[in-house]
mmCIF file of C-alpha atoms and ligand atoms in Angstrom:
data_model
loop_
_atom_site.group_PDB
_atom_site.id
_atom_site.type_symbol
_atom_site.label_atom_id
_atom_site.label_comp_id
_atom_site.label_asym_id
_atom_site.label_seq_id
_atom_site.Cartn_x
_atom_site.Cartn_y
_atom_site.Cartn_z
ATOM 1 C CA MET A 787 -111.670 12.753 54.385
ATOM 2 C CA ASN A 788 -110.078 16.560 53.837
ATOM 3 C CA ARG A 789 -109.888 16.124 50.168
ATOM 4 C CA ILE A 790 -108.312 19.396 48.421
ATOM 5 C CA ASP A 791 -111.092 21.609 46.685
ATOM 6 C CA LEU A 792 -109.943 23.041 43.452
ATOM 7 C CA ALA A 793 -112.959 22.772 40.836
ATOM 8 C CA GLY A 794 -113.379 25.513 39.201
ATOM 9 C CA ARG A 795 -110.300 27.299 39.778
ATOM 10 C CA THR A 796 -107.992 27.326 36.388
ATOM 11 C CA ALA A 797 -104.561 27.292 37.078
ATOM 12 C CA ILE A 798 -101.263 28.050 35.668
ATOM 13 C CA VAL A 799 -98.161 25.401 35.671
ATOM 14 C CA THR A 800 -94.614 26.043 34.336
ATOM 15 C CA GLY A 801 -92.241 23.822 33.425
ATOM 16 C CA ALA A 802 -95.460 21.045 33.082
ATOM 17 C CA VAL A 803 -94.015 18.662 30.456
ATOM 18 C CA LYS A 804 -91.890 16.777 33.403
ATOM 19 C CA GLY A 805 -90.666 15.936 37.171
ATOM 20 C CA ILE A 806 -92.426 17.627 39.377
ATOM 21 C CA GLY A 807 -94.121 20.087 37.005
ATOM 22 C CA ARG A 808 -96.162 16.964 35.978
ATOM 23 C CA ALA A 809 -96.963 15.782 39.329
ATOM 24 C CA ILE A 810 -98.339 19.174 40.557
ATOM 25 C CA THR A 811 -100.687 19.091 36.908
ATOM 26 C CA ALA A 812 -101.584 15.845 37.871
ATOM 27 C CA HIS A 813 -102.953 16.331 41.546
ATOM 28 C CA LEU A 814 -104.216 20.075 40.845
ATOM 29 C CA GLN A 815 -106.592 18.507 37.820
ATOM 30 C CA ALA A 816 -107.100 15.080 40.208
ATOM 31 C CA ALA A 817 -108.175 17.824 42.883
ATOM 32 C CA GLY A 818 -110.503 19.503 40.165
ATOM 33 C CA ALA A 819 -108.735 22.330 38.685
ATOM 34 C CA GLN A 820 -108.205 22.991 34.550
ATOM 35 C CA VAL A 821 -104.428 23.245 33.971
ATOM 36 C CA ILE A 822 -103.445 25.589 31.271
ATOM 37 C CA ALA A 823 -99.458 23.818 30.946
ATOM 38 C CA TRP A 824 -96.355 25.959 29.977
ATOM 39 C CA ASP A 825 -93.347 24.530 28.697
ATOM 40 C CA ILE A 826 -90.418 24.976 26.527
ATOM 41 C CA ASP A 827 -90.636 21.751 25.337
ATOM 42 C CA ALA A 828 -92.947 21.679 22.496
ATOM 43 C CA ASP A 829 -92.643 18.057 21.683
ATOM 44 C CA GLY A 830 -93.594 17.360 25.143
ATOM 45 C CA LEU A 831 -96.553 19.992 25.045
ATOM 46 C CA ALA A 832 -97.939 18.348 21.724
ATOM 47 C CA ALA A 833 -97.664 14.916 24.159
ATOM 48 C CA MET A 834 -99.911 16.074 26.441
ATOM 49 C CA ALA A 835 -102.523 18.245 24.287
ATOM 50 C CA ASP A 836 -105.203 15.836 25.047
ATOM 51 C CA THR A 837 -105.295 15.911 28.960
ATOM 52 C CA VAL A 838 -104.858 19.679 29.428
ATOM 53 C CA ALA A 839 -107.051 22.252 29.589
ATOM 54 C CA GLY A 840 -104.742 24.727 27.459
ATOM 55 C CA HIS A 841 -100.746 24.847 26.535
ATOM 56 C CA ALA A 842 -98.327 26.780 25.977
ATOM 57 C CA VAL A 843 -95.013 26.848 24.489
ATOM 58 C CA VAL A 844 -93.563 29.514 26.409
ATOM 59 C CA ASP A 845 -90.246 30.343 27.699
ATOM 60 C CA ILE A 846 -90.480 32.545 31.453
ATOM 61 C CA ALA A 847 -87.906 34.701 30.951
ATOM 62 C CA ASP A 848 -88.970 36.024 28.124
ATOM 63 C CA GLY A 849 -91.400 39.035 29.392
ATOM 64 C CA GLY A 850 -93.167 39.034 25.376
ATOM 65 C CA GLN A 851 -94.018 35.430 25.418
ATOM 66 C CA VAL A 852 -95.204 35.405 29.229
ATOM 67 C CA ARG A 853 -97.881 38.526 28.785
ATOM 68 C CA ALA A 854 -99.397 36.969 25.430
ATOM 69 C CA ALA A 855 -99.924 33.650 27.132
ATOM 70 C CA VAL A 856 -101.440 35.569 29.783
ATOM 71 C CA GLU A 857 -102.809 37.241 27.601
ATOM 72 C CA THR A 858 -104.326 34.349 25.747
ATOM 73 C CA ALA A 859 -105.312 32.205 28.566
ATOM 74 C CA VAL A 860 -107.225 35.376 30.363
ATOM 75 C CA ASN A 861 -109.728 35.362 27.427
ATOM 76 C CA ALA A 862 -109.002 31.262 26.518
ATOM 77 C CA HIS A 863 -110.644 30.921 30.487
ATOM 78 C CA GLY A 864 -112.203 34.201 32.112
ATOM 79 C CA ARG A 865 -109.842 33.827 35.185
ATOM 80 C CA LEU A 866 -106.375 32.789 36.246
ATOM 81 C CA ASP A 867 -106.867 31.579 40.271
ATOM 82 C CA ILE A 868 -103.474 29.087 40.830
ATOM 83 C CA LEU A 869 -99.566 30.301 39.114
ATOM 84 C CA ILE A 870 -97.063 27.312 39.976
ATOM 85 C CA ASN A 871 -93.573 29.163 39.216
ATOM 86 C CA ASN A 872 -92.109 26.314 38.576
ATOM 87 C CA ALA A 873 -90.231 25.559 35.411
ATOM 88 C CA GLY A 874 -85.762 26.420 36.909
ATOM 89 C CA ILE A 875 -83.038 25.010 35.085
ATOM 90 C CA VAL A 876 -79.399 23.406 37.457
ATOM 91 C CA GLY A 877 -76.858 25.377 35.622
ATOM 92 C CA PRO A 878 -73.762 23.128 35.148
ATOM 93 C CA PRO A 879 -71.930 22.396 38.292
ATOM 94 C CA THR A 880 -68.463 24.340 38.623
ATOM 95 C CA ALA A 881 -66.818 25.990 41.177
ATOM 96 C CA ALA A 882 -68.007 29.566 41.959
ATOM 97 C CA LEU A 883 -64.489 31.056 41.180
ATOM 98 C CA ALA A 884 -64.826 29.186 37.598
ATOM 99 C CA TYR A 885 -68.165 29.342 37.353
ATOM 100 C CA PRO A 886 -68.960 30.950 33.626
ATOM 101 C CA GLU A 887 -70.762 34.305 33.743
ATOM 102 C CA ASP A 888 -72.959 33.113 30.199
ATOM 103 C CA ALA A 889 -73.988 29.977 32.781
ATOM 104 C CA TRP A 890 -74.374 32.352 35.531
ATOM 105 C CA ARG A 891 -76.594 34.793 33.699
ATOM 106 C CA GLN A 892 -78.713 31.978 31.704
ATOM 107 C CA VAL A 893 -79.694 30.074 34.942
ATOM 108 C CA VAL A 894 -80.592 33.885 37.209
ATOM 109 C CA ASP A 895 -82.990 34.743 34.132
ATOM 110 C CA ILE A 896 -84.690 31.662 34.311
ATOM 111 C CA ASP A 897 -85.075 30.534 37.329
ATOM 112 C CA LEU A 898 -85.238 33.928 39.257
ATOM 113 C CA THR A 899 -86.292 36.409 36.754
ATOM 114 C CA GLY A 900 -88.324 34.410 34.848
ATOM 115 C CA THR A 901 -90.585 33.504 38.611
ATOM 116 C CA PHE A 902 -90.674 37.413 38.677
ATOM 117 C CA ILE A 903 -92.185 37.494 35.113
ATOM 118 C CA CYS A 904 -94.818 35.846 35.642
ATOM 119 C CA CYS A 905 -95.763 36.880 38.363
ATOM 120 C CA GLN A 906 -95.919 40.656 36.653
ATOM 121 C CA ALA A 907 -97.848 39.346 34.306
ATOM 122 C CA VAL A 908 -100.499 36.824 36.377
ATOM 123 C CA ALA A 909 -100.931 38.462 39.595
ATOM 124 C CA PRO A 910 -102.796 41.464 38.395
ATOM 125 C CA GLN A 911 -106.118 39.349 37.136
ATOM 126 C CA MET A 912 -105.875 38.378 40.675
ATOM 127 C CA VAL A 913 -105.503 41.159 42.241
ATOM 128 C CA ALA A 914 -108.772 41.881 40.132
ATOM 129 C CA ALA A 915 -110.566 38.876 40.751
ATOM 130 C CA GLY A 916 -109.815 39.517 44.812
ATOM 131 C CA TYR A 917 -107.676 35.758 44.987
ATOM 132 C CA GLY A 918 -105.344 34.383 43.998
ATOM 133 C CA ARG A 919 -102.553 31.487 44.990
ATOM 134 C CA ILE A 920 -99.496 31.835 44.393
ATOM 135 C CA VAL A 921 -96.589 28.894 44.349
ATOM 136 C CA ASN A 922 -93.158 29.365 43.999
ATOM 137 C CA ILE A 923 -90.817 26.125 43.694
ATOM 138 C CA ALA A 924 -87.203 27.149 45.583
ATOM 139 C CA SER A 925 -84.545 24.392 46.001
ATOM 140 C CA ILE A 926 -83.374 24.164 50.248
ATOM 141 C CA ALA A 927 -80.241 25.057 47.945
ATOM 142 C CA GLY A 928 -81.625 28.929 48.300
ATOM 143 C CA LYS A 929 -81.193 28.539 52.392
ATOM 144 C CA GLU A 930 -78.442 26.468 52.666
ATOM 145 C CA GLY A 931 -76.400 27.252 49.728
ATOM 146 C CA THR A 932 -75.165 24.268 48.051
ATOM 147 C CA PRO A 933 -71.797 23.423 46.820
ATOM 148 C CA MET A 934 -71.004 23.957 42.958
ATOM 149 C CA LEU A 935 -74.520 25.412 42.637
ATOM 150 C CA ALA A 936 -73.266 29.273 43.258
ATOM 151 C CA ALA A 937 -75.708 30.616 40.171
ATOM 152 C CA TYR A 938 -78.899 27.608 41.463
ATOM 153 C CA SER A 939 -77.860 28.201 45.289
ATOM 154 C CA ALA A 940 -78.471 32.580 44.928
ATOM 155 C CA ALA A 941 -81.510 32.480 41.981
ATOM 156 C CA LYS A 942 -83.427 30.302 44.774
ATOM 157 C CA ALA A 943 -82.332 32.172 47.468
ATOM 158 C CA GLY A 944 -84.034 35.435 45.211
ATOM 159 C CA VAL A 945 -86.792 33.421 44.108
ATOM 160 C CA ILE A 946 -87.508 33.056 48.308
ATOM 161 C CA ALA A 947 -86.740 36.624 49.286
ATOM 162 C CA PHE A 948 -88.859 37.547 46.400
ATOM 163 C CA THR A 949 -91.565 35.667 47.094
ATOM 164 C CA LYS A 950 -91.784 37.456 50.511
ATOM 165 C CA VAL A 951 -91.707 41.360 48.623
ATOM 166 C CA LEU A 952 -94.732 39.750 46.729
ATOM 167 C CA GLY A 953 -97.080 37.900 49.659
ATOM 168 C CA ARG A 954 -96.272 41.244 51.544
ATOM 169 C CA GLU A 955 -97.193 43.295 49.343
ATOM 170 C CA LEU A 956 -100.148 41.244 48.419
ATOM 171 C CA ALA A 957 -101.019 41.195 51.941
ATOM 172 C CA GLU A 958 -105.060 42.740 52.093
ATOM 173 C CA THR A 959 -105.535 41.420 48.377
ATOM 174 C CA GLY A 960 -106.106 38.360 48.413
ATOM 175 C CA VAL A 961 -104.238 36.687 46.801
ATOM 176 C CA ILE A 962 -101.301 35.347 49.194
ATOM 177 C CA ALA A 963 -98.049 33.794 47.303
ATOM 178 C CA ASN A 964 -95.736 30.695 49.592
ATOM 179 C CA CYS A 965 -93.413 29.134 48.694
ATOM 180 C CA VAL A 966 -91.671 25.985 48.572
ATOM 181 C CA ALA A 967 -88.226 24.307 49.062
ATOM 182 C CA PRO A 968 -87.365 21.116 48.619
ATOM 183 C CA ALA A 969 -84.379 18.759 48.518
ATOM 184 C CA ALA A 970 -83.353 16.807 46.751
ATOM 185 C CA ILE A 971 -86.165 15.053 44.725
ATOM 186 C CA GLU A 972 -85.788 12.489 42.581
ATOM 187 C CA THR A 973 -86.426 13.820 38.696
ATOM 188 C CA ASP A 974 -84.193 13.906 35.906
ATOM 189 C CA MET A 975 -82.500 17.132 37.298
ATOM 190 C CA ALA A 976 -81.309 15.117 39.363
ATOM 191 C CA HIS A 977 -80.229 12.177 37.689
ATOM 192 C CA ASN A 978 -78.942 14.241 35.242
ATOM 193 C CA GLN A 979 -76.112 16.434 38.018
ATOM 194 C CA ASP A 980 -72.897 15.462 39.280
ATOM 195 C CA PRO A 981 -73.374 11.147 40.676
ATOM 196 C CA GLU A 982 -70.759 12.844 43.520
ATOM 197 C CA VAL A 983 -73.312 15.873 44.451
ATOM 198 C CA LEU A 984 -76.000 13.706 44.269
ATOM 199 C CA ARG A 985 -74.645 11.025 46.486
ATOM 200 C CA LEU A 986 -73.684 13.850 48.921
ATOM 201 C CA MET A 987 -77.227 14.708 48.749
ATOM 202 C CA ILE A 988 -78.637 11.788 50.130
ATOM 203 C CA GLU A 989 -76.160 10.982 52.260
ATOM 204 C CA LYS A 990 -76.551 14.888 53.804
ATOM 205 C CA ASN A 991 -80.339 13.731 54.058
ATOM 206 C CA PRO A 992 -82.073 12.198 57.661
ATOM 207 C CA MET A 993 -84.172 9.941 55.847
ATOM 208 C CA LYS A 994 -81.135 9.532 54.076
ATOM 209 C CA ARG A 995 -83.407 9.013 51.262
ATOM 210 C CA LEU A 996 -84.375 11.683 48.063
ATOM 211 C CA GLY A 997 -87.229 13.387 47.671
ATOM 212 C CA THR A 998 -90.912 12.331 45.535
ATOM 213 C CA VAL A 999 -92.553 14.153 42.890
ATOM 214 C CA ASP A 1000 -95.558 13.193 44.175
ATOM 215 C CA GLU A 1001 -94.629 14.922 47.965
ATOM 216 C CA VAL A 1002 -93.637 17.958 45.965
ATOM 217 C CA ALA A 1003 -96.804 17.566 44.345
ATOM 218 C CA ARG A 1004 -98.937 17.383 47.609
ATOM 219 C CA MET A 1005 -97.414 20.210 49.155
ATOM 220 C CA THR A 1006 -98.243 22.717 46.223
ATOM 221 C CA ALA A 1007 -101.743 21.402 45.862
ATOM 222 C CA TRP A 1008 -102.617 22.337 49.135
ATOM 223 C CA LEU A 1009 -100.623 25.698 48.494
ATOM 224 C CA ALA A 1010 -102.954 26.490 45.654
ATOM 225 C CA SER A 1011 -106.191 25.473 47.676
ATOM 226 C CA ALA A 1012 -108.403 27.831 49.626
ATOM 227 C CA ASP A 1013 -107.506 26.048 52.786
ATOM 228 C CA CYS A 1014 -103.900 27.374 52.725
ATOM 229 C CA SER A 1015 -105.215 31.109 53.820
ATOM 230 C CA PHE A 1016 -103.194 32.582 56.758
ATOM 231 C CA SER A 1017 -99.913 32.107 55.529
ATOM 232 C CA THR A 1018 -97.894 34.334 52.811
ATOM 233 C CA GLY A 1019 -94.918 35.044 51.802
ATOM 234 C CA ALA A 1020 -93.993 32.141 53.699
ATOM 235 C CA VAL A 1021 -91.280 28.866 52.906
ATOM 236 C CA PHE A 1022 -92.802 25.396 53.383
ATOM 237 C CA ASP A 1023 -90.120 22.698 53.361
ATOM 238 C CA LEU A 1024 -89.789 18.792 52.228
ATOM 239 C CA SER A 1025 -86.425 18.176 52.815
ATOM 240 C CA GLY A 1026 -86.925 14.819 55.143
ATOM 241 C CA GLY A 1027 -85.793 16.667 58.132
ATOM 242 C CA ARG A 1028 -82.847 18.007 56.517
ATOM 243 C CA ALA A 1029 -83.665 21.957 56.826
ATOM 244 C CA GLY A 1030 -82.956 24.187 59.798
ATOM 245 C CA HIS A 1031 -84.325 26.840 59.281
HETATM 246 N N1 NAD B 982 -85.670 17.685 40.827
HETATM 247 C C1 NAD B 982 -84.797 18.098 41.435
HETATM 248 O O1 NAD B 982 -83.787 17.789 43.108
HETATM 249 C C2 NAD B 982 -85.082 20.096 43.030
HETATM 250 C C3 NAD B 982 -84.836 19.999 44.094
HETATM 251 C C4 NAD B 982 -85.798 21.324 44.734
HETATM 252 C C5 NAD B 982 -86.294 22.268 43.807
HETATM 253 N N2 NAD B 982 -86.285 21.943 42.514
HETATM 254 C C6 NAD B 982 -87.159 22.801 41.776
HETATM 255 O O2 NAD B 982 -88.266 22.042 40.929
HETATM 256 C C7 NAD B 982 -88.815 22.880 39.440
HETATM 257 C C8 NAD B 982 -88.767 21.617 38.383
HETATM 258 O O3 NAD B 982 -87.594 20.560 38.623
HETATM 259 P P1 NAD B 982 -87.521 18.965 38.491
HETATM 260 O O4 NAD B 982 -86.642 18.818 38.965
HETATM 261 O O5 NAD B 982 -88.706 18.688 38.189
HETATM 262 O O6 NAD B 982 -86.637 19.545 36.368
HETATM 263 P P2 NAD B 982 -87.059 19.161 34.746
HETATM 264 O O7 NAD B 982 -85.673 19.705 34.606
HETATM 265 O O8 NAD B 982 -87.304 17.527 35.314
HETATM 266 O O9 NAD B 982 -88.461 20.039 34.292
HETATM 267 C C9 NAD B 982 -88.076 21.055 34.327
HETATM 268 C C10 NAD B 982 -89.381 21.141 32.709
HETATM 269 O O10 NAD B 982 -89.136 23.027 33.408
HETATM 270 C C11 NAD B 982 -88.761 23.709 31.863
HETATM 271 N N3 NAD B 982 -88.148 24.184 31.513
HETATM 272 C C12 NAD B 982 -87.210 24.582 31.531
HETATM 273 N N4 NAD B 982 -86.904 26.553 31.275
HETATM 274 C C13 NAD B 982 -87.673 26.750 30.347
HETATM 275 C C14 NAD B 982 -88.429 27.821 30.374
HETATM 276 N N5 NAD B 982 -87.334 28.762 30.657
HETATM 277 N N6 NAD B 982 -89.607 28.547 29.624
HETATM 278 C C15 NAD B 982 -90.108 27.328 29.986
HETATM 279 N N7 NAD B 982 -89.987 26.057 30.788
HETATM 280 C C16 NAD B 982 -88.842 25.726 30.566
HETATM 281 C C17 NAD B 982 -88.035 21.996 31.441
HETATM 282 O O11 NAD B 982 -88.707 21.935 29.946
HETATM 283 C C18 NAD B 982 -88.814 20.692 31.868
HETATM 284 O O12 NAD B 982 -90.005 20.398 31.560
HETATM 285 C C19 NAD B 982 -87.467 23.570 39.420
HETATM 286 O O13 NAD B 982 -87.121 24.769 39.236
HETATM 287 C C20 NAD B 982 -86.308 23.044 39.961
HETATM 288 O O14 NAD B 982 -84.988 24.335 40.696
HETATM 289 C C21 NAD B 982 -86.077 20.470 41.827
#
């Protein structure tokens, strides 16, 4: 059987407390990786503290917090092989022309700038070691543009473009960076959306269902492994056949 082997690897997973990040954490651990969980949810982190190799309360949009947490992780583990940029928010479902500027800035700050900050803080350790795997969790919204989710769609399109740049800039270093673009996945984030938006997402899906967190985690674990070796700056669909490009 072809199994993903992450034995001896150290991974940071952002937004690890619940949803997709929680499932990714479990799959990386099952493959043998030591996972350091980052999240803004201090209580959630405390509740899972015994199950992970390390944890830190980190707001990914805050460069100072991210850099301090990277230093702590490097001091504790000596190496960082894998970075999964998963933390994100959707923002209020609002028509683009009425979209509040402060909500726009918050979504872009966390989803796009936070991903950039974490990559910039972690990748230099990987480049120095000559090995690294970065997986950014984007969204099909970043390819299609989801009505009522202007800031989220724009931020995730930014994550896709940034991953392409990072992958190409680091292509000769041994560090590869890819992103995944899931359609609606069965998590709190999906269920907290406007029910009509969610109904349309399921209706638009050729498989007529939501994806599961395990489906995202399985692809992410492969992208985080040495088995993924000739792909970088790429976008991997998880859309039940919905994505046409
Ligand atoms: N659920 C979906 O349908 C879906 C579809 C496509 C893409 N995604 C993406 O997958 C990722 C995870 O989504 P989810 O559905 O599991 O979300 P979720 O809301 O269930 O979990 C997100 C986690 O991120 C944490 N977080 C939020 N802001 C943070 C910050 N500033 N710093 C650190 N941690 C922070 C939260 O505390 C939470 O634990 C997101 O990037 C999301 O955009 C989700």
